[in-house]
Amino acid sequence: SMLEELNHRRSTFYTEISHELKTPLAVIAANAQLAAKNIRQGLTDEETGVDLDAISAKAKRLAQMVTGLVSLGRMQADNAAHAVVSLERIAQDTLRMYGALTGKRGNAMVLSIEPGLPQVRGNADQLSQVLINLLQNANQHTRDGQIAVDARREGSMARVTVSDTGEGIPPGLLPQVFDRFVRGGEEGTGLGLPI
């Protein structure tokens, strides 16, 4: 029964990933053919530039998807590299690094850390990546607003919350936001929240 479930999940994963990779590859192929045809005929014009821009954008999205899939696989498989880390330090360093990007969209960043926050077991790089993904998502959906990061003790654990004043997640999308490749818009890969 467990093997059947594992095979089903693996099959579903391969179906999802092949679907997600096929679309940008089809756009790249079609635009490359058009650009090559125009270049051969000496007809490089505005349309050729548009075709090349589309190729570049879709190639960038594919690269982001591959990076996201590698990160997702690494985070699911790598449980051995956990150590005692300071969540306070991780939050401060990540916000310092990411703060400039939120400013470009007119967003203010607010960090609230409960005094005496306990250290936690985890992988500092992975925890930072999770926080970056949440911040990117908040920043992508907020303009001229506020993004808040709140870290506090909860019993013997710690909870970090990222909130924003953006448009929010459509109610119909909420049950699926942690599924791979689910996106709320055209930007992104749909891997940030699953990671």
mmCIF file with all atom_site columns, C-alpha atoms in Angstrom:
data_model
loop_
_atom_site.group_PDB
_atom_site.id
_atom_site.type_symbol
_atom_site.label_atom_id
_atom_site.label_alt_id
_atom_site.label_comp_id
_atom_site.label_asym_id
_atom_site.label_entity_id
_atom_site.label_seq_id
_atom_site.pdbx_PDB_ins_code
_atom_site.Cartn_x
_atom_site.Cartn_y
_atom_site.Cartn_z
_atom_site.occupancy
_atom_site.B_iso_or_equiv
_atom_site.pdbx_formal_charge
_atom_site.auth_seq_id
_atom_site.auth_comp_id
_atom_site.auth_asym_id
_atom_site.auth_atom_id
_atom_site.pdbx_PDB_model_num
ATOM 1   C CA . SER A 1 1   ? 0.000   0.000  0.000   1.00 0.00 ? 1   SER A CA 1
ATOM 2   C CA . MET A 1 2   ? 2.819   2.406  0.882   1.00 0.00 ? 2   MET A CA 1
ATOM 3   C CA . LEU A 1 3   ? 4.675   1.549  -2.334  1.00 0.00 ? 3   LEU A CA 1
ATOM 4   C CA . GLU A 1 4   ? 1.536   2.167  -4.374  1.00 0.00 ? 4   GLU A CA 1
ATOM 5   C CA . GLU A 1 5   ? 1.069   5.545  -2.688  1.00 0.00 ? 5   GLU A CA 1
ATOM 6   C CA . LEU A 1 6   ? 4.723   6.442  -3.279  1.00 0.00 ? 6   LEU A CA 1
ATOM 7   C CA . ASN A 1 7   ? 4.463   5.469  -6.954  1.00 0.00 ? 7   ASN A CA 1
ATOM 8   C CA . HIS A 1 8   ? 1.251   7.475  -7.292  1.00 0.00 ? 8   HIS A CA 1
ATOM 9   C CA . ARG A 1 9   ? 2.887   10.558 -5.747  1.00 0.00 ? 9   ARG A CA 1
ATOM 10  C CA . ARG A 1 10  ? 5.972   10.168 -7.933  1.00 0.00 ? 10  ARG A CA 1
ATOM 11  C CA . SER A 1 11  ? 3.808   9.833  -11.045 1.00 0.00 ? 11  SER A CA 1
ATOM 12  C CA . THR A 1 12  ? 1.765   12.907 -10.056 1.00 0.00 ? 12  THR A CA 1
ATOM 13  C CA . PHE A 1 13  ? 4.952   14.888 -9.455  1.00 0.00 ? 13  PHE A CA 1
ATOM 14  C CA . TYR A 1 14  ? 6.399   13.971 -12.866 1.00 0.00 ? 14  TYR A CA 1
ATOM 15  C CA . THR A 1 15  ? 3.108   14.837 -14.554 1.00 0.00 ? 15  THR A CA 1
ATOM 16  C CA . GLU A 1 16  ? 3.003   18.238 -12.816 1.00 0.00 ? 16  GLU A CA 1
ATOM 17  C CA . ILE A 1 17  ? 6.605   19.082 -13.581 1.00 0.00 ? 17  ILE A CA 1
ATOM 18  C CA . SER A 1 18  ? 6.427   18.031 -17.225 1.00 0.00 ? 18  SER A CA 1
ATOM 19  C CA . HIS A 1 19  ? 3.303   20.174 -17.658 1.00 0.00 ? 19  HIS A CA 1
ATOM 20  C CA . GLU A 1 20  ? 4.947   23.176 -16.008 1.00 0.00 ? 20  GLU A CA 1
ATOM 21  C CA . LEU A 1 21  ? 8.138   22.842 -18.071 1.00 0.00 ? 21  LEU A CA 1
ATOM 22  C CA . LYS A 1 22  ? 6.382   22.262 -21.415 1.00 0.00 ? 22  LYS A CA 1
ATOM 23  C CA . THR A 1 23  ? 4.608   25.616 -21.534 1.00 0.00 ? 23  THR A CA 1
ATOM 24  C CA . PRO A 1 24  ? 7.664   27.910 -21.296 1.00 0.00 ? 24  PRO A CA 1
ATOM 25  C CA . LEU A 1 25  ? 9.635   25.536 -23.556 1.00 0.00 ? 25  LEU A CA 1
ATOM 26  C CA . ALA A 1 26  ? 6.918   25.786 -26.216 1.00 0.00 ? 26  ALA A CA 1
ATOM 27  C CA . VAL A 1 27  ? 7.018   29.608 -26.001 1.00 0.00 ? 27  VAL A CA 1
ATOM 28  C CA . ILE A 1 28  ? 10.828  29.589 -26.255 1.00 0.00 ? 28  ILE A CA 1
ATOM 29  C CA . ALA A 1 29  ? 10.765  27.271 -29.277 1.00 0.00 ? 29  ALA A CA 1
ATOM 30  C CA . ALA A 1 30  ? 8.075   29.255 -31.128 1.00 0.00 ? 30  ALA A CA 1
ATOM 31  C CA . ASN A 1 31  ? 9.722   32.631 -30.504 1.00 0.00 ? 31  ASN A CA 1
ATOM 32  C CA . ALA A 1 32  ? 13.178  31.281 -31.392 1.00 0.00 ? 32  ALA A CA 1
ATOM 33  C CA . GLN A 1 33  ? 11.831  30.012 -34.720 1.00 0.00 ? 33  GLN A CA 1
ATOM 34  C CA . LEU A 1 34  ? 10.256  33.386 -35.522 1.00 0.00 ? 34  LEU A CA 1
ATOM 35  C CA . ALA A 1 35  ? 13.374  35.327 -34.512 1.00 0.00 ? 35  ALA A CA 1
ATOM 36  C CA . ALA A 1 36  ? 15.657  32.989 -36.509 1.00 0.00 ? 36  ALA A CA 1
ATOM 37  C CA . LYS A 1 37  ? 13.414  33.317 -39.579 1.00 0.00 ? 37  LYS A CA 1
ATOM 38  C CA . ASN A 1 38  ? 13.460  37.125 -39.370 1.00 0.00 ? 38  ASN A CA 1
ATOM 39  C CA . ILE A 1 39  ? 17.221  37.240 -38.847 1.00 0.00 ? 39  ILE A CA 1
ATOM 40  C CA . ARG A 1 40  ? 17.865  34.927 -41.843 1.00 0.00 ? 40  ARG A CA 1
ATOM 41  C CA . GLN A 1 41  ? 15.666  37.137 -44.016 1.00 0.00 ? 41  GLN A CA 1
ATOM 42  C CA . GLY A 1 42  ? 17.367  40.294 -42.756 1.00 0.00 ? 42  GLY A CA 1
ATOM 43  C CA . LEU A 1 43  ? 14.092  41.459 -41.240 1.00 0.00 ? 43  LEU A CA 1
ATOM 44  C CA . THR A 1 44  ? 15.235  42.299 -37.732 1.00 0.00 ? 44  THR A CA 1
ATOM 45  C CA . ASP A 1 45  ? 12.623  44.711 -36.449 1.00 0.00 ? 45  ASP A CA 1
ATOM 46  C CA . GLU A 1 46  ? 10.678  45.465 -33.277 1.00 0.00 ? 46  GLU A CA 1
ATOM 47  C CA . GLU A 1 47  ? 8.921   42.093 -33.485 1.00 0.00 ? 47  GLU A CA 1
ATOM 48  C CA . THR A 1 48  ? 12.285  40.296 -33.473 1.00 0.00 ? 48  THR A CA 1
ATOM 49  C CA . GLY A 1 49  ? 13.190  42.140 -30.275 1.00 0.00 ? 49  GLY A CA 1
ATOM 50  C CA . VAL A 1 50  ? 9.853   41.154 -28.734 1.00 0.00 ? 50  VAL A CA 1
ATOM 51  C CA . ASP A 1 51  ? 10.488  37.501 -29.681 1.00 0.00 ? 51  ASP A CA 1
ATOM 52  C CA . LEU A 1 52  ? 13.964  37.595 -28.103 1.00 0.00 ? 52  LEU A CA 1
ATOM 53  C CA . ASP A 1 53  ? 12.577  39.257 -24.950 1.00 0.00 ? 53  ASP A CA 1
ATOM 54  C CA . ALA A 1 54  ? 9.965   36.472 -24.663 1.00 0.00 ? 54  ALA A CA 1
ATOM 55  C CA . ILE A 1 55  ? 12.696  33.840 -25.003 1.00 0.00 ? 55  ILE A CA 1
ATOM 56  C CA . SER A 1 56  ? 14.736  35.541 -22.289 1.00 0.00 ? 56  SER A CA 1
ATOM 57  C CA . ALA A 1 57  ? 11.760  35.864 -19.916 1.00 0.00 ? 57  ALA A CA 1
ATOM 58  C CA . LYS A 1 58  ? 10.681  32.238 -20.316 1.00 0.00 ? 58  LYS A CA 1
ATOM 59  C CA . ALA A 1 59  ? 14.264  30.971 -19.972 1.00 0.00 ? 59  ALA A CA 1
ATOM 60  C CA . LYS A 1 60  ? 14.567  32.954 -16.738 1.00 0.00 ? 60  LYS A CA 1
ATOM 61  C CA . ARG A 1 61  ? 11.321  31.420 -15.463 1.00 0.00 ? 61  ARG A CA 1
ATOM 62  C CA . LEU A 1 62  ? 12.594  27.913 -16.296 1.00 0.00 ? 62  LEU A CA 1
ATOM 63  C CA . ALA A 1 63  ? 15.821  28.627 -14.420 1.00 0.00 ? 63  ALA A CA 1
ATOM 64  C CA . GLN A 1 64  ? 13.800  29.800 -11.402 1.00 0.00 ? 64  GLN A CA 1
ATOM 65  C CA . MET A 1 65  ? 11.690  26.642 -11.537 1.00 0.00 ? 65  MET A CA 1
ATOM 66  C CA . VAL A 1 66  ? 14.756  24.396 -11.644 1.00 0.00 ? 66  VAL A CA 1
ATOM 67  C CA . THR A 1 67  ? 16.338  26.313 -8.754  1.00 0.00 ? 67  THR A CA 1
ATOM 68  C CA . GLY A 1 68  ? 13.080  26.034 -6.804  1.00 0.00 ? 68  GLY A CA 1
ATOM 69  C CA . LEU A 1 69  ? 12.804  22.305 -7.440  1.00 0.00 ? 69  LEU A CA 1
ATOM 70  C CA . VAL A 1 70  ? 16.416  21.765 -6.352  1.00 0.00 ? 70  VAL A CA 1
ATOM 71  C CA . SER A 1 71  ? 15.786  23.802 -3.190  1.00 0.00 ? 71  SER A CA 1
ATOM 72  C CA . LEU A 1 72  ? 12.567  21.916 -2.471  1.00 0.00 ? 72  LEU A CA 1
ATOM 73  C CA . GLY A 1 73  ? 14.280  18.544 -2.917  1.00 0.00 ? 73  GLY A CA 1
ATOM 74  C CA . ARG A 1 74  ? 17.251  19.582 -0.805  1.00 0.00 ? 74  ARG A CA 1
ATOM 75  C CA . MET A 1 75  ? 15.065  20.890 2.012   1.00 0.00 ? 75  MET A CA 1
ATOM 76  C CA . GLN A 1 76  ? 12.938  17.748 2.066   1.00 0.00 ? 76  GLN A CA 1
ATOM 77  C CA . ALA A 1 77  ? 15.943  15.422 2.011   1.00 0.00 ? 77  ALA A CA 1
ATOM 78  C CA . ASP A 1 78  ? 18.487  17.270 4.144   1.00 0.00 ? 78  ASP A CA 1
ATOM 79  C CA . ASN A 1 79  ? 17.491  16.799 7.766   1.00 0.00 ? 79  ASN A CA 1
ATOM 80  C CA . ALA A 1 80  ? 21.013  15.951 8.943   1.00 0.00 ? 80  ALA A CA 1
ATOM 81  C CA . ALA A 1 81  ? 22.422  19.477 8.757   1.00 0.00 ? 81  ALA A CA 1
ATOM 82  C CA . HIS A 1 82  ? 20.369  20.838 11.650  1.00 0.00 ? 82  HIS A CA 1
ATOM 83  C CA . ALA A 1 83  ? 22.071  22.709 14.451  1.00 0.00 ? 83  ALA A CA 1
ATOM 84  C CA . VAL A 1 84  ? 21.066  25.100 17.216  1.00 0.00 ? 84  VAL A CA 1
ATOM 85  C CA . VAL A 1 85  ? 20.594  28.490 15.549  1.00 0.00 ? 85  VAL A CA 1
ATOM 86  C CA . SER A 1 86  ? 19.448  31.968 16.531  1.00 0.00 ? 86  SER A CA 1
ATOM 87  C CA . LEU A 1 87  ? 16.125  32.750 14.889  1.00 0.00 ? 87  LEU A CA 1
ATOM 88  C CA . GLU A 1 88  ? 16.595  36.374 15.925  1.00 0.00 ? 88  GLU A CA 1
ATOM 89  C CA . ARG A 1 89  ? 19.900  36.620 14.044  1.00 0.00 ? 89  ARG A CA 1
ATOM 90  C CA . ILE A 1 90  ? 18.476  34.838 10.979  1.00 0.00 ? 90  ILE A CA 1
ATOM 91  C CA . ALA A 1 91  ? 15.479  37.214 10.861  1.00 0.00 ? 91  ALA A CA 1
ATOM 92  C CA . GLN A 1 92  ? 17.638  40.322 11.309  1.00 0.00 ? 92  GLN A CA 1
ATOM 93  C CA . ASP A 1 93  ? 20.199  39.259 8.686   1.00 0.00 ? 93  ASP A CA 1
ATOM 94  C CA . THR A 1 94  ? 17.533  38.230 6.172   1.00 0.00 ? 94  THR A CA 1
ATOM 95  C CA . LEU A 1 95  ? 15.583  41.468 6.554   1.00 0.00 ? 95  LEU A CA 1
ATOM 96  C CA . ARG A 1 96  ? 18.755  43.529 6.268   1.00 0.00 ? 96  ARG A CA 1
ATOM 97  C CA . MET A 1 97  ? 19.602  41.704 3.034   1.00 0.00 ? 97  MET A CA 1
ATOM 98  C CA . TYR A 1 98  ? 16.091  41.865 1.584   1.00 0.00 ? 98  TYR A CA 1
ATOM 99  C CA . GLY A 1 99  ? 15.007  45.302 2.855   1.00 0.00 ? 99  GLY A CA 1
ATOM 100 C CA . ALA A 1 100 ? 16.250  47.245 -0.188  1.00 0.00 ? 100 ALA A CA 1
ATOM 101 C CA . LEU A 1 101 ? 13.951  45.308 -2.513  1.00 0.00 ? 101 LEU A CA 1
ATOM 102 C CA . THR A 1 102 ? 10.828  46.141 -0.520  1.00 0.00 ? 102 THR A CA 1
ATOM 103 C CA . GLY A 1 103 ? 11.732  49.834 -0.656  1.00 0.00 ? 103 GLY A CA 1
ATOM 104 C CA . LYS A 1 104 ? 11.612  49.763 -4.461  1.00 0.00 ? 104 LYS A CA 1
ATOM 105 C CA . ARG A 1 105 ? 7.874   49.091 -4.246  1.00 0.00 ? 105 ARG A CA 1
ATOM 106 C CA . GLY A 1 106 ? 7.349   51.728 -1.554  1.00 0.00 ? 106 GLY A CA 1
ATOM 107 C CA . ASN A 1 107 ? 6.904   49.146 1.194   1.00 0.00 ? 107 ASN A CA 1
ATOM 108 C CA . ALA A 1 108 ? 8.086   49.634 4.768   1.00 0.00 ? 108 ALA A CA 1
ATOM 109 C CA . MET A 1 109 ? 9.588   46.651 6.597   1.00 0.00 ? 109 MET A CA 1
ATOM 110 C CA . VAL A 1 110 ? 8.803   46.161 10.280  1.00 0.00 ? 110 VAL A CA 1
ATOM 111 C CA . LEU A 1 111 ? 10.542  43.572 12.475  1.00 0.00 ? 111 LEU A CA 1
ATOM 112 C CA . SER A 1 112 ? 9.227   42.649 15.912  1.00 0.00 ? 112 SER A CA 1
ATOM 113 C CA . ILE A 1 113 ? 11.171  40.091 17.967  1.00 0.00 ? 113 ILE A CA 1
ATOM 114 C CA . GLU A 1 114 ? 10.064  39.044 21.427  1.00 0.00 ? 114 GLU A CA 1
ATOM 115 C CA . PRO A 1 115 ? 12.862  39.539 23.964  1.00 0.00 ? 115 PRO A CA 1
ATOM 116 C CA . GLY A 1 116 ? 14.512  36.271 25.039  1.00 0.00 ? 116 GLY A CA 1
ATOM 117 C CA . LEU A 1 117 ? 13.420  34.358 21.935  1.00 0.00 ? 117 LEU A CA 1
ATOM 118 C CA . PRO A 1 118 ? 14.798  30.812 22.313  1.00 0.00 ? 118 PRO A CA 1
ATOM 119 C CA . GLN A 1 119 ? 17.297  29.333 19.901  1.00 0.00 ? 119 GLN A CA 1
ATOM 120 C CA . VAL A 1 120 ? 15.907  26.607 17.655  1.00 0.00 ? 120 VAL A CA 1
ATOM 121 C CA . ARG A 1 121 ? 17.143  23.478 15.918  1.00 0.00 ? 121 ARG A CA 1
ATOM 122 C CA . GLY A 1 122 ? 17.306  23.939 12.177  1.00 0.00 ? 122 GLY A CA 1
ATOM 123 C CA . ASN A 1 123 ? 19.386  24.764 9.156   1.00 0.00 ? 123 ASN A CA 1
ATOM 124 C CA . ALA A 1 124 ? 20.179  28.495 9.083   1.00 0.00 ? 124 ALA A CA 1
ATOM 125 C CA . ASP A 1 125 ? 20.384  28.647 5.267   1.00 0.00 ? 125 ASP A CA 1
ATOM 126 C CA . GLN A 1 126 ? 17.079  26.851 4.832   1.00 0.00 ? 126 GLN A CA 1
ATOM 127 C CA . LEU A 1 127 ? 15.311  28.961 7.448   1.00 0.00 ? 127 LEU A CA 1
ATOM 128 C CA . SER A 1 128 ? 16.624  32.097 5.753   1.00 0.00 ? 128 SER A CA 1
ATOM 129 C CA . GLN A 1 129 ? 15.410  30.787 2.372   1.00 0.00 ? 129 GLN A CA 1
ATOM 130 C CA . VAL A 1 130 ? 11.927  30.168 3.781   1.00 0.00 ? 130 VAL A CA 1
ATOM 131 C CA . LEU A 1 131 ? 11.838  33.710 5.177   1.00 0.00 ? 131 LEU A CA 1
ATOM 132 C CA . ILE A 1 132 ? 13.061  35.158 1.859   1.00 0.00 ? 132 ILE A CA 1
ATOM 133 C CA . ASN A 1 133 ? 10.347  33.263 -0.040  1.00 0.00 ? 133 ASN A CA 1
ATOM 134 C CA . LEU A 1 134 ? 7.665   34.625 2.290   1.00 0.00 ? 134 LEU A CA 1
ATOM 135 C CA . LEU A 1 135 ? 9.064   38.160 2.011   1.00 0.00 ? 135 LEU A CA 1
ATOM 136 C CA . GLN A 1 136 ? 9.211   37.938 -1.787  1.00 0.00 ? 136 GLN A CA 1
ATOM 137 C CA . ASN A 1 137 ? 5.608   36.782 -1.880  1.00 0.00 ? 137 ASN A CA 1
ATOM 138 C CA . ALA A 1 138 ? 4.500   39.586 0.446   1.00 0.00 ? 138 ALA A CA 1
ATOM 139 C CA . ASN A 1 139 ? 6.455   42.194 -1.525  1.00 0.00 ? 139 ASN A CA 1
ATOM 140 C CA . GLN A 1 140 ? 5.124   40.967 -4.863  1.00 0.00 ? 140 GLN A CA 1
ATOM 141 C CA . HIS A 1 141 ? 1.537   41.504 -3.691  1.00 0.00 ? 141 HIS A CA 1
ATOM 142 C CA . THR A 1 142 ? 2.005   44.766 -1.778  1.00 0.00 ? 142 THR A CA 1
ATOM 143 C CA . ARG A 1 143 ? 2.709   48.276 -3.008  1.00 0.00 ? 143 ARG A CA 1
ATOM 144 C CA . ASP A 1 144 ? 3.165   51.389 -0.839  1.00 0.00 ? 144 ASP A CA 1
ATOM 145 C CA . GLY A 1 145 ? 2.270   49.351 2.228   1.00 0.00 ? 145 GLY A CA 1
ATOM 146 C CA . GLN A 1 146 ? 3.877   47.484 5.082   1.00 0.00 ? 146 GLN A CA 1
ATOM 147 C CA . ILE A 1 147 ? 5.458   44.061 5.459   1.00 0.00 ? 147 ILE A CA 1
ATOM 148 C CA . ALA A 1 148 ? 5.795   42.871 9.042   1.00 0.00 ? 148 ALA A CA 1
ATOM 149 C CA . VAL A 1 149 ? 7.876   40.033 10.435  1.00 0.00 ? 149 VAL A CA 1
ATOM 150 C CA . ASP A 1 150 ? 6.989   38.947 13.949  1.00 0.00 ? 150 ASP A CA 1
ATOM 151 C CA . ALA A 1 151 ? 8.995   36.359 15.913  1.00 0.00 ? 151 ALA A CA 1
ATOM 152 C CA . ARG A 1 152 ? 7.864   35.148 19.339  1.00 0.00 ? 152 ARG A CA 1
ATOM 153 C CA . ARG A 1 153 ? 7.959   32.249 21.749  1.00 0.00 ? 153 ARG A CA 1
ATOM 154 C CA . GLU A 1 154 ? 5.113   29.756 21.660  1.00 0.00 ? 154 GLU A CA 1
ATOM 155 C CA . GLY A 1 155 ? 5.527   27.259 24.495  1.00 0.00 ? 155 GLY A CA 1
ATOM 156 C CA . SER A 1 156 ? 8.801   25.439 23.875  1.00 0.00 ? 156 SER A CA 1
ATOM 157 C CA . MET A 1 157 ? 8.852   26.548 20.236  1.00 0.00 ? 157 MET A CA 1
ATOM 158 C CA . ALA A 1 158 ? 9.116   29.792 18.293  1.00 0.00 ? 158 ALA A CA 1
ATOM 159 C CA . ARG A 1 159 ? 6.720   31.160 15.681  1.00 0.00 ? 159 ARG A CA 1
ATOM 160 C CA . VAL A 1 160 ? 7.702   33.539 12.897  1.00 0.00 ? 160 VAL A CA 1
ATOM 161 C CA . THR A 1 161 ? 4.876   35.292 11.059  1.00 0.00 ? 161 THR A CA 1
ATOM 162 C CA . VAL A 1 162 ? 5.125   37.352 7.871   1.00 0.00 ? 162 VAL A CA 1
ATOM 163 C CA . SER A 1 163 ? 2.160   39.611 7.127   1.00 0.00 ? 163 SER A CA 1
ATOM 164 C CA . ASP A 1 164 ? 1.512   42.425 4.686   1.00 0.00 ? 164 ASP A CA 1
ATOM 165 C CA . THR A 1 165 ? -1.035  45.067 3.797   1.00 0.00 ? 165 THR A CA 1
ATOM 166 C CA . GLY A 1 166 ? -1.332  43.885 0.183   1.00 0.00 ? 166 GLY A CA 1
ATOM 167 C CA . GLU A 1 167 ? -4.359  42.545 -1.652  1.00 0.00 ? 167 GLU A CA 1
ATOM 168 C CA . GLY A 1 168 ? -4.243  39.181 0.101   1.00 0.00 ? 168 GLY A CA 1
ATOM 169 C CA . ILE A 1 169 ? -4.726  35.698 -1.302  1.00 0.00 ? 169 ILE A CA 1
ATOM 170 C CA . PRO A 1 170 ? -7.992  35.078 -3.162  1.00 0.00 ? 170 PRO A CA 1
ATOM 171 C CA . PRO A 1 171 ? -10.193 32.815 -0.965  1.00 0.00 ? 171 PRO A CA 1
ATOM 172 C CA . GLY A 1 172 ? -10.510 30.190 -3.713  1.00 0.00 ? 172 GLY A CA 1
ATOM 173 C CA . LEU A 1 173 ? -6.712  29.851 -3.860  1.00 0.00 ? 173 LEU A CA 1
ATOM 174 C CA . LEU A 1 174 ? -6.149  29.455 -0.100  1.00 0.00 ? 174 LEU A CA 1
ATOM 175 C CA . PRO A 1 175 ? -6.542  25.636 0.046   1.00 0.00 ? 175 PRO A CA 1
ATOM 176 C CA . GLN A 1 176 ? -3.874  25.247 -2.657  1.00 0.00 ? 176 GLN A CA 1
ATOM 177 C CA . VAL A 1 177 ? -1.206  27.853 -1.797  1.00 0.00 ? 177 VAL A CA 1
ATOM 178 C CA . PHE A 1 178 ? 1.231   25.231 -0.501  1.00 0.00 ? 178 PHE A CA 1
ATOM 179 C CA . ASP A 1 179 ? 0.809   22.961 -3.542  1.00 0.00 ? 179 ASP A CA 1
ATOM 180 C CA . ARG A 1 180 ? 3.647   22.980 -6.075  1.00 0.00 ? 180 ARG A CA 1
ATOM 181 C CA . PHE A 1 181 ? 3.230   25.254 -9.109  1.00 0.00 ? 181 PHE A CA 1
ATOM 182 C CA . VAL A 1 182 ? 0.107   27.036 -7.799  1.00 0.00 ? 182 VAL A CA 1
ATOM 183 C CA . ARG A 1 183 ? 0.458   30.760 -8.489  1.00 0.00 ? 183 ARG A CA 1
ATOM 184 C CA . GLY A 1 184 ? -1.715  33.747 -7.730  1.00 0.00 ? 184 GLY A CA 1
ATOM 185 C CA . GLY A 1 185 ? -0.601  35.568 -10.887 1.00 0.00 ? 185 GLY A CA 1
ATOM 186 C CA . GLU A 1 186 ? 1.724   35.390 -13.857 1.00 0.00 ? 186 GLU A CA 1
ATOM 187 C CA . GLU A 1 187 ? 4.879   36.092 -11.835 1.00 0.00 ? 187 GLU A CA 1
ATOM 188 C CA . GLY A 1 188 ? 6.805   33.441 -9.933  1.00 0.00 ? 188 GLY A CA 1
ATOM 189 C CA . THR A 1 189 ? 7.123   29.697 -10.270 1.00 0.00 ? 189 THR A CA 1
ATOM 190 C CA . GLY A 1 190 ? 4.578   28.440 -7.751  1.00 0.00 ? 190 GLY A CA 1
ATOM 191 C CA . LEU A 1 191 ? 7.375   26.884 -5.671  1.00 0.00 ? 191 LEU A CA 1
ATOM 192 C CA . GLY A 1 192 ? 8.096   29.645 -3.127  1.00 0.00 ? 192 GLY A CA 1
ATOM 193 C CA . LEU A 1 193 ? 5.381   28.758 -0.606  1.00 0.00 ? 193 LEU A CA 1
ATOM 194 C CA . PRO A 1 194 ? 5.787   24.957 -0.900  1.00 0.00 ? 194 PRO A CA 1
ATOM 195 C CA . ILE A 1 195 ? 9.486   25.451 -0.109  1.00 0.00 ? 195 ILE A CA 1
#
